[in-house]
């Protein structure tokens, strides 16, 4: 059983964010890979990767805070129809279902602002900060005015 919010390769091992640029980072901020969870490795490679993962964790601890994406999605509860279309489509598992109100909710810490849920929402109840329709239309008008 894999922990929530970690992507796996086709072989079942945890997948890194980028093989060359971020070999110990995952798509979940603050979670780092080390050792055989990423694939079969010998001891020297495992020790080197563990050192890199520890260094990445220390960078977060030294910073004292974590910057979040500003363009996260949000749900307008009054407009949400409760169709649950957005939940399986979120690649970061940032959308959850609240049974008591029969509405979806976005966890802004997990949301990376990809916009998949916004595009897939049948009722149009999901918006995205910094990418509101009015802002996009204003940008288009500005480009066409030049």
Coordinates of N, CA and C in Angstrom, one line a residue:
X1 N 0.8 -1.2 0.0 CA 0.0 0.0 0.0 C 0.9 1.2 0.0
X2 N 0.6 2.2 -0.9 CA 1.5 3.4 -1.0 C 0.9 4.5 -0.2
X3 N 1.7 5.4 0.4 CA 1.2 6.5 1.1 C 0.4 7.4 0.1
X4 N -0.5 8.2 0.6 CA -1.3 9.1 -0.2 C -0.4 10.2 -0.8
X5 N -0.8 10.6 -2.0 CA -0.2 11.7 -2.7 C 1.2 11.5 -3.2
X6 N 1.7 10.2 -3.3 CA 3.0 9.9 -3.9 C 2.8 9.1 -5.2
X7 N 3.4 9.6 -6.3 CA 3.2 8.9 -7.5 C 4.2 7.8 -7.6
X8 N 3.8 6.7 -8.3 CA 4.6 5.5 -8.5 C 4.9 5.3 -9.9
X9 N 6.0 4.7 -10.2 CA 6.3 4.3 -11.6 C 5.5 3.1 -12.0
X10 N 5.7 2.6 -13.2 CA 4.9 1.4 -13.6 C 5.4 0.2 -12.9
X11 N 6.6 0.2 -12.4 CA 7.1 -0.9 -11.6 C 6.7 -0.9 -10.2
X12 N 6.0 0.1 -9.7 CA 5.6 0.2 -8.3 C 6.5 0.9 -7.4
X13 N 7.6 1.5 -7.9 CA 8.5 2.3 -7.0 C 8.0 3.7 -7.0
X14 N 8.4 4.5 -5.9 CA 8.1 5.9 -5.9 C 8.8 6.6 -6.9
X15 N 8.2 7.6 -7.5 CA 8.7 8.4 -8.6 C 9.2 9.7 -8.1
X16 N 10.4 10.1 -8.6 CA 11.0 11.4 -8.3 C 10.4 12.5 -9.1
X17 N 10.5 13.8 -8.7 CA 10.0 14.9 -9.5 C 10.6 15.0 -10.8
X18 N 12.0 14.9 -10.9 CA 12.7 15.0 -12.1 C 14.0 14.2 -11.9
X19 N 14.3 13.3 -12.8 CA 15.5 12.4 -12.6 C 16.8 13.2 -12.5
X20 N 17.0 14.3 -13.2 CA 18.3 15.1 -13.1 C 18.2 16.3 -12.2
X21 N 17.1 17.0 -12.3 CA 17.0 18.3 -11.5 C 16.5 18.1 -10.1
X22 N 15.7 17.1 -9.8 CA 15.2 16.9 -8.5 C 15.1 15.4 -8.2
X23 N 16.3 14.7 -8.1 CA 16.3 13.3 -8.0 C 15.8 12.7 -6.6
X24 N 15.7 13.5 -5.6 CA 15.2 13.0 -4.3 C 13.9 13.7 -3.9
X25 N 13.4 14.6 -4.7 CA 12.1 15.3 -4.4 C 11.0 14.6 -5.0
X26 N 9.8 14.7 -4.4 CA 8.6 14.1 -5.0 C 7.7 15.3 -5.4
X27 N 6.6 15.0 -6.0 CA 5.6 16.0 -6.4 C 4.9 16.6 -5.1
X28 N 5.0 15.9 -4.0 CA 4.5 16.4 -2.7 C 5.6 17.1 -2.0
X29 N 5.4 18.4 -1.8 CA 6.4 19.2 -1.1 C 6.7 18.7 0.3
X30 N 8.0 18.6 0.6 CA 8.4 18.2 1.9 C 8.6 16.7 2.0
X31 N 8.4 15.9 1.0 CA 8.6 14.5 1.0 C 9.7 14.1 0.1
X32 N 10.7 13.5 0.6 CA 11.9 13.2 -0.2 C 12.1 11.7 -0.2
X33 N 12.8 11.2 -1.3 CA 13.0 9.8 -1.5 C 14.5 9.5 -1.2
X34 N 14.7 8.3 -0.6 CA 16.0 7.8 -0.3 C 16.0 6.3 -0.3
X35 N 17.0 5.7 -0.9 CA 17.1 4.2 -0.9 C 16.3 3.5 -1.9
X36 N 15.9 2.3 -1.5 CA 15.3 1.3 -2.4 C 13.8 1.6 -2.7
X37 N 13.3 2.6 -2.1 CA 11.8 2.9 -2.3 C 11.7 3.5 -3.8
X38 N 12.8 4.0 -4.3 CA 12.8 4.5 -5.7 C 13.2 3.5 -6.7
X39 N 13.7 2.4 -6.3 CA 14.2 1.3 -7.2 C 15.4 0.6 -6.6
X40 N 15.8 -0.5 -7.1 CA 16.9 -1.2 -6.6 C 18.2 -0.4 -6.6
X41 N 18.9 -0.3 -5.5 CA 20.2 0.4 -5.5 C 21.2 -0.3 -4.6
X42 N 22.5 0.0 -4.9 CA 23.5 -0.6 -4.0 C 23.7 0.3 -2.8
X43 N 24.5 -0.1 -1.9 CA 24.7 0.7 -0.6 C 25.3 2.1 -0.9
X44 N 26.4 2.2 -1.7 CA 26.9 3.6 -1.9 C 25.8 4.6 -2.5
X45 N 25.1 4.1 -3.5 CA 24.0 5.0 -4.1 C 23.0 5.3 -3.0
X46 N 22.6 4.4 -2.2 CA 21.6 4.6 -1.2 C 22.1 5.6 -0.2
X47 N 23.3 5.5 0.3 CA 23.9 6.5 1.2 C 24.0 7.9 0.6
X48 N 24.4 7.9 -0.6 CA 24.5 9.3 -1.3 C 23.1 9.9 -1.4
X49 N 22.1 9.1 -1.8 CA 20.7 9.6 -1.9 C 20.2 10.0 -0.6
X50 N 20.5 9.3 0.5 CA 20.0 9.6 1.8 C 20.6 10.9 2.2
X51 N 21.9 11.2 1.9 CA 22.5 12.5 2.3 C 21.8 13.6 1.5
X52 N 21.5 13.4 0.3 CA 20.8 14.4 -0.5 C 19.4 14.7 0.0
X53 N 18.7 13.7 0.4 CA 17.4 13.9 1.0 C 17.4 14.6 2.3
X54 N 18.4 14.3 3.1 CA 18.6 15.0 4.4 C 19.0 16.4 4.2
X55 N 19.8 16.7 3.2 CA 20.1 18.1 2.9 C 18.9 18.9 2.4
X56 N 18.1 18.3 1.6 CA 16.8 18.9 1.2 C 15.9 19.2 2.3
X57 N 15.8 18.3 3.3 CA 15.0 18.5 4.4 C 15.5 19.6 5.3
X58 N 16.9 19.7 5.4 CA 17.5 20.8 6.2 C 17.2 22.1 5.6
X59 N 17.2 22.2 4.3 CA 16.9 23.5 3.6 C 15.5 24.0 4.0
X60 N 14.5 23.1 4.1 CA 13.2 23.5 4.5 C 13.2 23.9 6.0
X61 N 13.9 23.2 6.8 CA 14.0 23.5 8.3 C 14.7 24.9 8.5
X62 N 15.8 25.1 7.7 CA 16.5 26.4 7.8 C 15.6 27.6 7.4
X63 N 14.8 27.4 6.3 CA 14.0 28.5 5.8 C 13.0 28.9 6.8
X64 N 12.5 28.0 7.6 CA 11.5 28.4 8.7 C 10.1 28.5 8.2
X65 N 9.9 28.5 6.9 CA 8.6 28.6 6.3 C 8.6 28.0 4.9
X66 N 7.4 27.7 4.4 CA 7.3 27.1 3.1 C 6.4 28.0 2.2
X67 N 6.9 28.3 1.1 CA 6.0 29.2 0.2 C 5.1 28.2 -0.6
X68 N 3.8 28.6 -0.6 CA 2.8 27.9 -1.3 C 2.5 28.5 -2.7
X69 N 2.0 27.8 -3.6 CA 1.6 28.3 -4.9 C 0.5 29.4 -4.7
X70 N 0.6 30.5 -5.3 CA -0.5 31.5 -5.2 C -1.7 31.3 -6.0
X71 N -1.5 30.5 -7.1 CA -2.7 30.3 -8.0 C -3.4 29.0 -7.8
X72 N -3.8 28.8 -6.5 CA -4.5 27.6 -6.2 C -6.0 27.7 -6.6
X73 N -6.6 26.5 -6.7 CA -8.0 26.4 -7.0 C -8.9 26.6 -5.8
X74 N -10.1 27.0 -6.0 CA -11.1 27.1 -4.9 C -12.4 26.8 -5.4
X75 N -13.3 26.4 -4.5 CA -14.6 26.0 -4.9 C -15.7 26.9 -4.3
X76 N -16.6 27.4 -5.1 CA -17.7 28.2 -4.7 C -18.8 27.2 -4.3
X77 N -18.9 27.0 -2.9 CA -19.8 26.0 -2.4 C -21.3 26.2 -2.9
X78 N -21.7 27.4 -3.0 CA -23.1 27.6 -3.4 C -23.4 27.1 -4.8
X79 N -22.4 27.1 -5.7 CA -22.5 26.6 -7.1 C -22.2 25.2 -7.3
X80 N -21.5 24.5 -6.3 CA -21.0 23.2 -6.5 C -22.2 22.2 -6.5
X81 N -22.3 21.4 -7.6 CA -23.4 20.5 -7.7 C -23.2 19.2 -7.1
X82 N -22.0 18.9 -6.6 CA -21.7 17.7 -6.0 C -21.5 16.5 -6.9
X83 N -21.1 16.7 -8.1 CA -21.0 15.7 -9.1 C -19.7 14.8 -8.9
X84 N -18.7 15.3 -8.2 CA -17.5 14.6 -7.9 C -16.6 14.4 -9.1
X85 N -16.8 15.1 -10.2 CA -16.0 14.9 -11.4 C -14.6 15.3 -11.1
X86 N -14.4 16.4 -10.4 CA -13.0 16.9 -10.1 C -12.1 16.1 -9.3
X87 N -12.7 15.3 -8.4 CA -11.9 14.6 -7.4 C -10.9 13.6 -8.0
X88 N -11.3 12.7 -8.9 CA -10.3 11.7 -9.4 C -9.4 12.4 -10.5
X89 N -9.8 13.5 -11.0 CA -8.9 14.2 -12.0 C -7.7 14.9 -11.4
X90 N -7.8 15.3 -10.2 CA -6.7 16.1 -9.6 C -5.4 15.2 -9.4
X91 N -4.4 15.6 -10.1 CA -3.1 14.8 -10.0 C -2.4 14.9 -8.7
X92 N -2.8 15.9 -7.9 CA -2.1 16.0 -6.6 C -3.0 15.6 -5.4
X93 N -4.2 15.0 -5.7 CA -5.1 14.6 -4.6 C -5.5 15.7 -3.7
X94 N -5.6 16.9 -4.2 CA -5.9 18.1 -3.4 C -7.4 18.3 -3.2
X95 N -8.3 17.6 -3.9 CA -9.7 17.8 -3.7 C -10.3 16.6 -3.0
X96 N -11.1 16.9 -2.0 CA -11.7 15.9 -1.1 C -13.2 16.1 -1.1
X97 N -13.9 15.1 -0.7 CA -15.4 15.2 -0.6 C -15.8 15.3 0.8
X98 N -16.7 16.3 1.1 CA -17.2 16.6 2.4 C -18.6 16.0 2.4
X99 N -18.8 14.9 3.1 CA -20.1 14.2 3.1 C -21.2 15.0 3.8
X100 N -20.8 15.7 4.8 CA -21.8 16.5 5.6 C -22.5 17.6 4.8
X101 N -21.8 18.2 3.9 CA -22.4 19.3 3.1 C -22.6 18.8 1.6
X102 N -22.1 17.6 1.3 CA -22.2 17.1 -0.1 C -21.6 18.0 -1.1
X103 N -20.4 18.5 -0.8 CA -19.7 19.4 -1.7 C -18.2 19.0 -1.7
X104 N -17.5 19.3 -2.7 CA -16.0 19.1 -2.8 C -15.3 20.3 -2.1
X105 N -14.1 20.0 -1.7 CA -13.3 21.1 -1.1 C -11.8 20.9 -1.5
X106 N -11.1 22.0 -1.7 CA -9.8 22.0 -2.2 C -8.8 22.3 -1.0
X107 N -7.8 21.4 -0.8 CA -6.8 21.6 0.2 C -5.7 22.5 -0.5
X108 N -5.6 23.8 -0.1 CA -4.7 24.7 -0.8 C -3.2 24.3 -0.6
X109 N -2.9 23.6 0.4 CA -1.6 23.2 0.7 C -1.1 22.2 -0.4
X110 N -2.0 21.3 -0.8 CA -1.7 20.2 -1.7 C -1.9 20.7 -3.2
X111 N -2.7 21.7 -3.4 CA -3.0 22.2 -4.8 C -1.8 22.9 -5.3
X112 N -1.4 22.6 -6.6 CA -0.3 23.2 -7.3 C -0.8 24.1 -8.4
X113 N -2.1 24.3 -8.5 CA -2.6 25.3 -9.5 C -2.5 24.9 -10.9
X114 N -2.6 23.6 -11.2 CA -2.6 23.1 -12.6 C -3.8 23.4 -13.4
X115 N -4.9 23.6 -12.7 CA -6.2 24.0 -13.4 C -7.0 22.9 -14.0
X116 N -6.6 21.7 -13.8 CA -7.4 20.5 -14.3 C -8.8 20.5 -13.8
X117 N -8.9 20.8 -12.5 CA -10.3 20.7 -11.9 C -11.1 21.9 -12.4
X118 N -10.5 23.0 -12.6 CA -11.2 24.2 -13.1 C -11.8 23.9 -14.5
X119 N -11.0 23.3 -15.4 CA -11.4 23.0 -16.7 C -12.5 21.9 -16.7
X120 N -12.4 21.0 -15.8 CA -13.3 19.8 -15.8 C -14.7 20.0 -15.1
X121 N -14.8 21.1 -14.3 CA -16.0 21.3 -13.5 C -17.2 21.6 -14.4
X122 N -18.2 20.7 -14.3 CA -19.3 20.9 -15.1 C -20.2 22.0 -14.7
X123 N -20.3 22.3 -13.4 CA -21.1 23.4 -13.0 C -20.4 24.8 -13.0
X124 N -19.1 24.8 -13.2 CA -18.3 26.0 -13.3 C -18.1 26.6 -11.9
X125 N -18.2 25.7 -10.9 CA -18.1 26.2 -9.5 C -16.6 26.3 -9.0
X126 N -15.7 25.8 -9.8 CA -14.3 25.9 -9.3 C -13.6 27.0 -10.1
X127 N -12.9 27.8 -9.3 CA -12.2 28.9 -9.9 C -10.7 28.8 -9.5
X128 N -9.9 29.6 -10.1 CA -8.4 29.6 -9.7 C -7.9 31.0 -9.5
X129 N -7.3 31.1 -8.4 CA -6.7 32.4 -8.0 C -5.7 32.8 -9.1
X130 N -5.6 34.1 -9.5 CA -4.8 34.7 -10.5 C -5.2 34.3 -11.9
X131 N -6.2 33.5 -12.1 CA -6.7 33.1 -13.4 C -8.2 33.2 -13.5
X132 N -8.7 34.3 -13.0 CA -10.2 34.5 -13.1 C -10.5 34.8 -14.5
X133 N -11.8 34.5 -14.9 CA -12.2 34.8 -16.3 C -12.0 36.3 -16.6
X134 N -12.4 37.2 -15.7 CA -12.3 38.6 -16.0 C -10.9 39.0 -16.2
X135 N -9.9 38.4 -15.5 CA -8.5 38.7 -15.7 C -8.0 38.3 -17.0
X136 N -8.4 37.1 -17.4 CA -8.0 36.5 -18.7 C -8.6 37.4 -19.8
X137 N -9.9 37.7 -19.7 CA -10.5 38.6 -20.8 C -9.8 39.9 -20.9
X138 N -9.4 40.5 -19.7 CA -8.7 41.8 -19.7 C -7.3 41.6 -20.4
X139 N -6.6 40.5 -20.2 CA -5.3 40.3 -20.8 C -5.5 40.1 -22.3
X140 N -6.6 39.4 -22.7 CA -6.8 39.3 -24.2 C -7.1 40.6 -24.8
X141 N -7.9 41.5 -24.1 CA -8.2 42.8 -24.7 C -6.9 43.6 -24.7
X142 N -6.1 43.5 -23.7 CA -4.8 44.2 -23.8 C -3.9 43.8 -24.9
X143 N -3.9 42.6 -25.2 CA -3.0 42.1 -26.3 C -3.6 42.6 -27.6
X144 N -4.9 42.5 -27.8 CA -5.6 42.9 -29.0 C -5.5 44.4 -29.2
X145 N -5.4 45.2 -28.2 CA -5.3 46.7 -28.3 C -4.0 47.2 -28.8
X146 N -3.0 46.4 -28.7 CA -1.6 46.8 -29.1 C -1.5 46.8 -30.6

